CSV table of C-alpha atoms and ligand atoms in Angstrom, one decimal:
chain,number,residue,atom,x,y,z
A,1,MET,CA,-0.1,0.2,-0.1
A,2,ASN,CA,1.6,3.3,-1.3
A,3,LYS,CA,-1.8,5.7,-0.2
A,4,LYS,CA,-0.9,7.8,2.8
A,5,LEU,CA,-3.2,6.3,5.3
A,6,ARG,CA,-4.9,7.7,8.5
A,7,PHE,CA,-3.5,6.3,12.1
A,8,ASN,CA,-6.7,4.2,12.9
A,9,THR,CA,-5.5,2.6,9.6
A,10,LEU,CA,-2.3,2.6,10.4
A,11,SER,CA,-3.4,0.8,13.7
A,12,ILE,CA,-4.0,-2.3,11.7
A,13,HIS,CA,-2.1,-2.1,8.4
A,14,GLY,CA,1.1,0.0,9.2
A,15,GLY,CA,4.2,-1.6,7.7
A,16,GLN,CA,2.3,-5.2,7.5
A,17,GLU,CA,2.2,-7.7,4.5
A,18,PRO,CA,0.6,-11.0,3.8
A,19,ASP,CA,3.3,-13.8,5.1
A,20,LYS,CA,5.1,-14.7,2.4
A,21,ALA,CA,5.1,-18.4,3.0
A,22,TYR,CA,1.5,-18.8,3.3
A,23,GLY,CA,-0.3,-15.6,2.8
A,24,ALA,CA,-1.4,-15.4,6.5
A,25,VAL,CA,-3.1,-12.4,6.9
A,26,MET,CA,-2.2,-12.0,10.7
A,27,PRO,CA,1.9,-12.7,11.2
A,28,PRO,CA,2.3,-16.1,12.2
A,29,ILE,CA,4.4,-16.6,15.5
A,30,TYR,CA,8.1,-17.4,14.2
A,31,GLN,CA,8.9,-19.2,18.0
A,32,THR,CA,12.6,-20.3,16.5
A,33,SER,CA,15.7,-19.4,17.8
A,34,THR,CA,17.5,-19.9,13.9
A,35,PHE,CA,17.2,-20.5,10.2
A,36,ALA,CA,18.3,-22.6,8.4
A,37,GLN,CA,21.2,-21.5,5.5
A,38,ALA,CA,21.4,-22.9,2.0
A,39,ALA,CA,25.2,-22.1,2.4
A,40,PRO,CA,26.9,-20.2,5.0
A,41,GLY,CA,25.5,-16.9,4.9
A,42,GLU,CA,23.0,-17.4,2.5
A,43,HIS,CA,19.7,-17.5,3.8
A,44,GLN,CA,16.3,-15.6,3.3
A,45,GLY,CA,16.9,-12.8,5.7
A,46,TYR,CA,17.1,-14.2,8.8
A,47,GLU,CA,19.8,-16.0,10.5
A,48,TYR,CA,19.1,-16.0,14.5
A,49,SER,CA,16.4,-14.5,16.6
A,50,ARG,CA,18.6,-12.2,18.8
A,51,SER,CA,19.6,-10.5,15.3
A,52,GLY,CA,16.1,-10.2,13.8
A,53,ASN,CA,12.6,-12.7,13.7
A,54,PRO,CA,10.1,-12.2,10.9
A,55,THR,CA,7.2,-11.7,13.8
A,56,ARG,CA,9.2,-9.2,15.6
A,57,ALA,CA,9.9,-7.5,12.5
A,58,ALA,CA,6.6,-6.8,11.9
A,59,LEU,CA,5.9,-5.5,15.5
A,60,GLU,CA,9.1,-3.2,14.4
A,61,ARG,CA,7.6,-2.0,10.9
A,62,SER,CA,4.2,-1.2,13.2
A,63,LEU,CA,5.9,0.9,15.7
A,64,ALA,CA,7.6,2.5,12.9
A,65,SER,CA,4.5,3.2,11.0
A,66,ILE,CA,2.2,4.5,13.8
A,67,GLU,CA,4.8,6.7,15.5
A,68,SER,CA,5.7,8.5,11.9
A,69,GLY,CA,9.2,7.1,12.2
A,70,ASN,CA,11.3,4.9,9.6
A,71,TYR,CA,12.6,2.3,11.8
A,72,GLY,CA,11.1,0.5,15.0
A,73,LEU,CA,13.0,-1.4,17.1
A,74,ALA,CA,11.2,-4.0,19.6
A,75,PHE,CA,13.0,-4.7,23.3
A,76,ALA,CA,12.6,-7.2,26.2
A,77,SER,CA,11.0,-4.3,28.0
A,78,GLY,CA,10.7,-0.5,28.5
A,79,LEU,CA,13.2,-0.4,30.2
A,80,ALA,CA,15.9,-2.3,27.8
A,81,ALA,CA,15.1,0.0,24.8
A,82,MET,CA,15.9,3.1,27.6
A,83,ASP,CA,18.8,1.0,28.1
A,84,ALA,CA,19.9,0.8,24.3
A,85,VAL,CA,19.2,4.7,24.4
A,86,ILE,CA,21.8,5.4,27.0
A,87,LYS,CA,24.3,3.0,25.5
A,88,LEU,CA,24.7,5.4,22.7
A,89,LEU,CA,26.4,7.8,24.8
A,90,GLU,CA,30.0,7.8,26.3
A,91,PRO,CA,31.7,8.3,30.5
A,92,GLY,CA,31.9,11.7,30.5
A,93,ASP,CA,28.3,12.8,28.4
A,94,GLU,CA,25.7,14.3,30.6
A,95,VAL,CA,22.3,14.0,30.0
A,96,LEU,CA,19.0,16.2,31.5
A,97,SER,CA,15.8,14.8,32.1
A,98,THR,CA,12.6,15.2,33.6
A,99,ASN,CA,12.5,15.3,37.3
A,100,ASP,CA,9.0,13.2,37.3
A,101,LEU,CA,9.4,10.2,35.8
A,102,TYR,CA,9.1,6.4,36.6
A,103,GLY,CA,10.7,5.2,39.3
A,104,GLY,CA,12.6,2.3,37.3
A,105,SER,CA,13.8,5.4,34.8
A,106,TYR,CA,15.7,7.2,37.1
A,107,ARG,CA,16.6,3.9,39.0
A,108,LEU,CA,18.5,3.1,35.7
A,109,PHE,CA,20.2,6.3,35.0
A,110,ARG,CA,21.4,6.8,38.8
A,111,LYS,CA,22.4,3.3,39.6
A,112,ILE,CA,23.2,1.7,36.3
A,113,PHE,CA,24.6,4.3,34.2
A,114,GLU,CA,25.9,7.4,36.9
A,115,PRO,CA,28.4,4.8,38.2
A,116,LEU,CA,29.3,4.2,34.2
A,117,GLY,CA,30.5,7.8,34.1
A,118,ILE,CA,27.7,10.0,32.3
A,119,ARG,CA,26.1,12.1,34.2
A,120,PHE,CA,22.2,12.8,35.1
A,121,THR,CA,20.6,16.0,36.2
A,122,PHE,CA,17.1,16.0,36.8
A,123,THR,CA,14.8,19.2,36.2
A,124,GLY,CA,10.8,20.1,36.0
A,125,MET,CA,10.9,21.0,32.2
A,126,GLN,CA,7.7,22.5,32.3
A,127,ASP,CA,9.5,26.3,31.3
A,128,ALA,CA,11.4,25.1,28.2
A,129,ASP,CA,13.2,28.2,27.9
A,130,ALA,CA,14.5,27.5,31.7
A,131,LEU,CA,16.6,24.7,30.4
A,132,GLU,CA,18.8,27.0,28.0
A,133,SER,CA,20.9,27.7,31.4
A,134,MET,CA,21.2,24.0,32.3
A,135,VAL,CA,22.6,22.7,29.2
A,136,ASN,CA,26.1,22.7,28.3
A,137,GLU,CA,29.1,21.2,25.7
A,138,LYS,CA,28.7,17.7,27.1
A,139,THR,CA,25.2,17.5,27.2
A,140,ARG,CA,24.2,14.5,24.3
A,141,LEU,CA,20.5,13.8,25.6
A,142,ILE,CA,17.5,15.7,26.7
A,143,TRP,CA,15.1,12.3,28.0
A,144,VAL,CA,11.4,13.9,28.3
A,145,GLU,CA,8.9,11.9,29.7
A,146,THR,CA,4.8,13.7,28.8
A,147,PRO,CA,2.7,13.3,30.2
A,148,THR,CA,5.2,12.7,33.6
A,149,ASN,CA,4.6,9.6,35.8
A,150,PRO,CA,2.9,10.1,37.7
A,151,MET,CA,2.4,13.7,38.3
A,152,MET,CA,1.0,14.5,34.8
A,153,ASN,CA,3.0,17.4,33.9
A,154,VAL,CA,3.2,18.0,29.9
A,155,ILE,CA,6.3,19.4,28.6
A,156,ASP,CA,6.2,21.4,25.3
A,157,ILE,CA,8.0,19.0,22.9
A,158,ALA,CA,8.3,20.9,19.8
A,159,ALA,CA,9.7,23.7,22.3
A,160,ILE,CA,12.6,21.8,23.5
A,161,ALA,CA,13.4,20.0,20.4
A,162,LYS,CA,13.9,23.3,19.0
A,163,LEU,CA,16.3,24.2,22.0
A,164,ALA,CA,17.7,20.2,21.5
A,165,LYS,CA,18.8,21.0,17.8
A,166,ALA,CA,20.2,23.9,18.0
A,167,ARG,CA,22.9,23.1,20.1
A,168,ASN,CA,22.9,19.0,18.6
A,169,ILE,CA,21.9,17.9,21.5
A,170,MET,CA,19.5,14.4,20.8
A,171,LEU,CA,15.7,14.4,22.2
A,172,ALA,CA,14.4,11.3,23.5
A,173,VAL,CA,10.3,11.4,24.8
A,174,ASP,CA,9.0,8.5,26.6
A,175,ASN,CA,5.5,8.4,25.0
A,176,THR,CA,4.2,5.3,27.2
A,177,PHE,CA,1.3,7.5,28.6
A,178,ALA,CA,0.1,9.3,25.7
A,179,THR,CA,0.7,6.7,22.9
A,180,PRO,CA,0.8,7.9,19.3
A,181,TYR,CA,-2.7,8.1,19.2
A,182,ILE,CA,-2.7,11.2,21.2
A,183,GLN,CA,0.8,12.6,20.4
A,184,GLN,CA,3.7,12.0,17.9
A,185,PRO,CA,6.9,13.1,18.7
A,186,LEU,CA,8.9,12.7,16.1
A,187,GLU,CA,6.4,14.8,14.0
A,188,LEU,CA,7.6,17.4,16.6
A,189,GLY,CA,10.8,17.5,16.3
A,190,ALA,CA,11.8,14.5,18.6
A,191,ASP,CA,14.9,12.2,17.2
A,192,ILE,CA,14.0,9.0,19.4
A,193,VAL,CA,10.6,7.9,20.9
A,194,MET,CA,10.5,5.2,23.4
A,195,HIS,CA,7.6,3.0,24.9
A,196,SER,CA,7.1,0.4,27.7
A,197,ALA,CA,4.9,-1.2,24.9
A,198,THR,CA,3.6,-3.7,28.3
A,199,LYS,CA,1.1,-0.6,28.5
A,200,TYR,CA,-1.3,1.2,26.2
A,201,LEU,CA,0.6,-0.2,23.0
A,202,GLY,CA,-0.3,-4.0,24.3
A,203,GLY,CA,-3.1,-2.9,25.8
A,204,HIS,CA,-4.1,-5.8,28.0
A,205,SER,CA,-1.5,-6.5,30.6
A,206,ASP,CA,-0.4,-9.8,29.4
A,207,VAL,CA,3.1,-8.8,28.2
A,208,VAL,CA,6.6,-6.9,29.1
A,209,VAL,CA,8.0,-5.1,25.9
A,210,GLY,CA,9.8,-1.9,25.0
A,211,ALA,CA,10.2,0.0,22.0
A,212,LEU,CA,12.1,2.9,20.4
A,213,VAL,CA,11.2,4.3,16.7
A,214,VAL,CA,13.5,7.0,15.1
A,215,ARG,CA,13.9,8.8,11.6
A,216,ASP,CA,17.3,9.0,11.1
A,217,PRO,CA,19.3,5.7,9.4
A,218,LYS,CA,22.6,6.3,11.1
A,219,LEU,CA,20.8,6.3,14.6
A,220,ALA,CA,18.8,3.5,13.6
A,221,GLU,CA,22.1,1.3,12.4
A,222,ARG,CA,23.6,2.2,16.0
A,223,LEU,CA,20.8,1.5,17.7
A,224,TYR,CA,20.1,-1.9,15.8
A,225,PHE,CA,23.6,-3.0,16.3
A,226,ILE,CA,23.4,-2.0,20.5
A,227,GLN,CA,19.9,-4.3,20.5
A,228,ASN,CA,21.8,-6.9,19.0
A,229,ALA,CA,24.9,-6.4,20.5
A,230,SER,CA,23.5,-6.4,23.7
A,231,GLY,CA,20.6,-8.6,23.1
A,232,ALA,CA,17.6,-7.2,25.1
A,233,VAL,CA,15.1,-8.8,22.6
A,234,CYS,CA,11.8,-9.6,22.9
A,235,GLY,CA,10.6,-13.0,22.0
A,236,PRO,CA,8.7,-14.1,18.6
A,237,MET,CA,5.2,-14.5,21.5
A,238,ASP,CA,5.5,-11.1,23.1
A,239,SER,CA,5.5,-9.7,19.7
A,240,TYR,CA,3.0,-11.2,18.4
A,241,LEU,CA,0.7,-10.0,20.9
A,242,VAL,CA,2.1,-6.8,21.1
A,243,LEU,CA,1.2,-6.4,17.3
A,244,ARG,CA,-2.4,-7.7,17.9
A,245,GLY,CA,-2.6,-4.9,20.8
A,246,ILE,CA,-1.7,-2.5,18.4
A,247,LYS,CA,-4.7,-3.4,16.1
A,248,THR,CA,-7.3,-2.3,18.6
A,249,LEU,CA,-5.2,1.1,19.8
A,250,HIS,CA,-7.1,3.8,18.5
A,251,LEU,CA,-10.6,1.8,19.7
A,252,ARG,CA,-9.2,1.5,23.2
A,253,MET,CA,-7.4,5.3,23.7
A,254,GLN,CA,-10.9,6.5,22.4
A,255,ARG,CA,-12.8,4.9,25.2
A,256,HIS,CA,-10.0,5.3,27.6
A,257,CYS,CA,-9.9,8.8,27.2
A,258,GLU,CA,-13.4,9.6,27.4
A,259,ASN,CA,-13.7,7.3,30.5
A,260,GLY,CA,-10.8,9.2,31.9
A,261,GLU,CA,-12.2,12.9,31.3
A,262,ALA,CA,-15.6,11.2,33.2
A,263,ILE,CA,-13.7,10.3,36.2
A,264,ALA,CA,-10.8,13.2,36.3
A,265,HIS,CA,-14.2,15.3,36.2
A,266,PHE,CA,-16.1,13.0,39.0
A,267,LEU,CA,-13.2,13.2,41.5
A,268,ALA,CA,-12.8,17.0,41.0
A,269,GLY,CA,-15.9,17.3,42.2
A,270,HIS,CA,-16.0,14.9,44.7
A,271,PRO,CA,-15.8,16.3,48.7
A,272,ALA,CA,-13.4,13.7,49.8
A,273,ILE,CA,-10.6,14.7,47.0
A,274,GLU,CA,-8.4,17.5,47.6
A,275,LYS,CA,-6.6,17.7,44.4
A,276,VAL,CA,-6.8,15.9,40.9
A,277,TYR,CA,-4.1,15.9,38.4
A,278,TRP,CA,-5.1,15.7,34.8
A,279,PRO,CA,-4.1,17.5,31.9
A,280,GLY,CA,-7.6,18.0,30.1
A,281,PHE,CA,-8.4,20.9,33.1
A,282,PRO,CA,-8.0,24.4,32.2
A,283,THR,CA,-6.2,25.1,35.4
A,284,HIS,CA,-3.9,22.3,34.8
A,285,PRO,CA,-0.5,24.5,34.7
A,286,ASN,CA,0.2,23.0,31.2
A,287,HIS,CA,-3.1,23.1,29.7
A,288,GLU,CA,-2.2,25.3,26.4
A,289,VAL,CA,0.8,23.0,25.7
A,290,ALA,CA,-1.4,19.6,26.3
A,291,LEU,CA,-4.3,21.6,23.9
A,292,ALA,CA,-1.8,22.0,21.5
A,293,GLN,CA,0.1,18.7,21.3
A,294,MET,CA,-1.9,16.2,22.4
A,295,LYS,CA,-5.2,15.2,20.3
A,296,ALA,CA,-7.1,13.7,24.0
A,297,PHE,CA,-5.6,13.5,27.2
A,298,GLY,CA,-5.4,10.0,27.8
A,299,GLY,CA,-6.8,7.7,30.9
A,300,MET,CA,-4.2,8.4,34.0
A,301,ILE,CA,-4.8,10.3,36.4
A,302,SER,CA,-3.6,11.1,39.7
A,303,PHE,CA,-5.4,12.4,42.9
A,304,ILE,CA,-5.0,13.4,46.6
A,305,PRO,CA,-7.9,12.6,48.8
A,306,LYS,CA,-8.3,15.2,51.7
A,307,GLY,CA,-6.6,14.6,54.9
A,308,GLY,CA,-3.4,13.7,52.7
A,309,THR,CA,-2.3,11.1,54.7
A,310,TYR,CA,-0.4,7.5,54.0
A,311,GLU,CA,-3.4,5.6,56.0
A,312,ARG,CA,-6.0,7.7,54.2
A,313,ALA,CA,-4.1,6.6,50.6
A,314,VAL,CA,-4.0,3.0,51.5
A,315,GLU,CA,-7.6,2.8,53.4
A,316,ILE,CA,-9.2,4.0,49.8
A,317,VAL,CA,-6.5,1.9,47.5
A,318,LYS,CA,-7.5,-1.2,49.5
A,319,LYS,CA,-11.3,-0.6,49.4
A,320,LEU,CA,-11.5,-0.4,45.4
A,321,GLU,CA,-12.7,-3.7,43.9
A,322,VAL,CA,-13.2,-2.8,40.2
A,323,PHE,CA,-9.9,-1.1,40.2
A,324,THR,CA,-7.4,-3.3,40.7
A,325,LEU,CA,-4.2,-2.3,43.4
A,326,ALA,CA,-1.1,-3.2,40.7
A,327,GLU,CA,1.8,-2.3,39.6
A,328,SER,CA,1.4,-0.9,35.7
A,329,LEU,CA,-1.3,0.7,33.4
A,330,GLY,CA,-2.7,1.1,30.1
A,331,GLY,CA,-4.4,-2.6,30.1
A,332,VAL,CA,-8.2,-2.5,29.3
A,333,GLU,CA,-8.6,-3.0,32.8
A,334,SER,CA,-8.1,-0.5,35.4
A,335,LEU,CA,-5.6,-0.2,37.7
A,336,VAL,CA,-4.7,1.8,40.6
A,337,GLY,CA,-1.4,2.4,42.2
A,338,HIS,CA,0.3,4.0,45.1
A,339,PRO,CA,3.4,5.9,43.4
A,340,ALA,CA,5.3,6.4,46.8
A,341,SER,CA,5.1,2.6,47.8
A,342,MET,CA,5.1,0.9,44.4
A,343,THR,CA,6.2,2.3,41.3
A,344,HIS,CA,8.1,5.3,42.7
A,345,ALA,CA,9.7,3.4,46.0
A,346,SER,CA,12.8,3.5,43.8
A,347,ILE,CA,13.2,7.3,44.1
A,348,PRO,CA,14.6,8.7,47.3
A,349,LYS,CA,11.7,10.2,49.5
A,350,GLU,CA,13.2,14.0,49.3
A,351,GLU,CA,13.6,13.5,45.6
A,352,ARG,CA,10.2,12.2,44.8
A,353,GLU,CA,8.5,14.9,46.9
A,354,LYS,CA,10.0,17.6,45.4
A,355,SER,CA,8.1,16.7,42.1
A,356,GLY,CA,4.6,16.2,44.5
A,357,VAL,CA,5.1,12.3,44.4
A,358,THR,CA,3.7,12.5,48.1
A,359,ASP,CA,2.2,9.7,50.4
A,360,ALA,CA,-0.6,10.7,50.0
A,361,LEU,CA,-1.3,10.3,46.1
A,362,ILE,CA,-3.2,8.0,44.4
A,363,ARG,CA,-2.6,6.9,40.5
A,364,LEU,CA,-5.6,5.4,38.1
A,365,SER,CA,-5.1,3.7,34.9
A,366,VAL,CA,-8.6,4.2,33.7
A,367,GLY,CA,-9.8,1.0,31.9
A,368,ILE,CA,-12.6,0.6,29.2
A,369,GLU,CA,-14.6,-0.9,32.1
A,370,ASP,CA,-18.5,0.6,32.2
A,371,ILE,CA,-18.2,4.2,33.5
A,372,GLU,CA,-21.2,4.0,35.6
A,373,ASP,CA,-19.1,1.0,37.4
A,374,LEU,CA,-16.4,2.8,38.1
A,375,LYS,CA,-17.6,6.1,39.6
A,376,GLU,CA,-19.6,3.7,41.9
A,377,ASP,CA,-16.7,2.1,43.0
A,378,LEU,CA,-14.5,5.3,43.7
A,379,GLU,CA,-17.5,6.3,45.5
A,380,GLN,CA,-17.7,3.5,47.8
A,381,ALA,CA,-14.0,3.2,48.2
A,382,LEU,CA,-13.8,7.6,48.8
A,383,ALA,CA,-17.3,7.2,51.4
B,401,P1T,O1,8.1,-1.7,32.9
B,401,P1T,P1,8.6,-1.5,31.3
B,401,P1T,O2,8.2,-2.3,30.2
B,401,P1T,O3,10.1,-2.2,31.4
B,401,P1T,O4,8.9,0.2,31.1
B,401,P1T,C1,9.4,0.9,31.8
B,401,P1T,C2,8.8,2.4,31.7
B,401,P1T,C3,9.0,3.2,31.5
B,401,P1T,N1,8.6,4.4,30.9
B,401,P1T,C4,7.1,4.8,31.7
B,401,P1T,C5,6.7,6.1,31.6
B,401,P1T,C6,6.7,3.8,32.4
B,401,P1T,O5,5.6,4.0,32.8
B,401,P1T,C7,7.3,2.4,32.8
B,401,P1T,C8,6.5,1.3,33.5
B,401,P1T,N2,6.3,1.9,34.6
B,401,P1T,C9,5.2,1.0,35.3
B,401,P1T,C10,5.7,-0.6,35.5
B,401,P1T,C11,4.5,1.8,35.9
B,401,P1T,O6,3.0,1.1,36.7
B,401,P1T,O7,4.3,3.2,36.2
């Protein structure tokens, strides 16, 4: 298909072709570690499944397609994908990162790569102009998560891309919360888009996979080299599950966004709630940027109950029944999390509290169940 297709069509067909062996419409799960060669080096495009596998390749083409990129790479997890990006750097290089980000991303930067000589500075990036004074000649990469996990800050990708480009700094955007249904960072000037495909792309909480998408062939070549040389690839079955998830991404996201909006308003109007973090509110400090760069506001919401204590937060998350208390997000089912003790426990208390991740904060991943059941569940838990 050469015609320029729209997003909903690309979710289903982007980068896909009937299988070469029998014309299977859905990509077969090539559950094999290796491929027969007629003579050394004489094969049909695949030699060994770490280097390449047809099911993973189908996923990688789909990823490139839905993120408006040229090259997709699939990894064993979101963190494995990030690990590959940081391996583009050398000791002495510096990274400027958002200060509000997934706890595991922070841990990877601080505990794995900092001891190897890469320097990380964490800062709020809502004011893109303020970054100007923070970059120097050693800054090689700006790492942006938007919306941020779990405070739902929104960062102006185009503004940061402009600053990065002018100084020859790479810009990587973790697009896990938004998905390409909502925003496409490469279109806004980013060099690398990253996903925990474990979340909305997979969409069914049944797989752990990571992804990168880029446009530049040289950058792609280096990342493919790292992917193969470091070896943190996902298996064929996991590739298939994400590929299958992507086929309904647009439908699921539409409902996640509708339900998310309804729950955000429900919480904002509830007498037991102190504060709700959701970029769709006109009062959200980055609402204008969100309106400009996001098609909708997603299914992630954080809030603080009145009383603002750890005990009150724990009481609420334990009482919820339709919302399951669990790590992760982005599946069809609604989840609730307590960032301070779960997803962000690896960030020191003083650090995380600086960005707003207090002991009372609760995070919701609003699923695609019946909205009335979700509201009633929250109502009984907050009573
Ligand atoms: O879990 P993994 O697939 O390795 O992805 C890590 C990751 C990266 N970036 C963001 C924004 C994420 O949210 C995550 C994983 N997050 C959770 C498990 C969570 O509950 O927030």
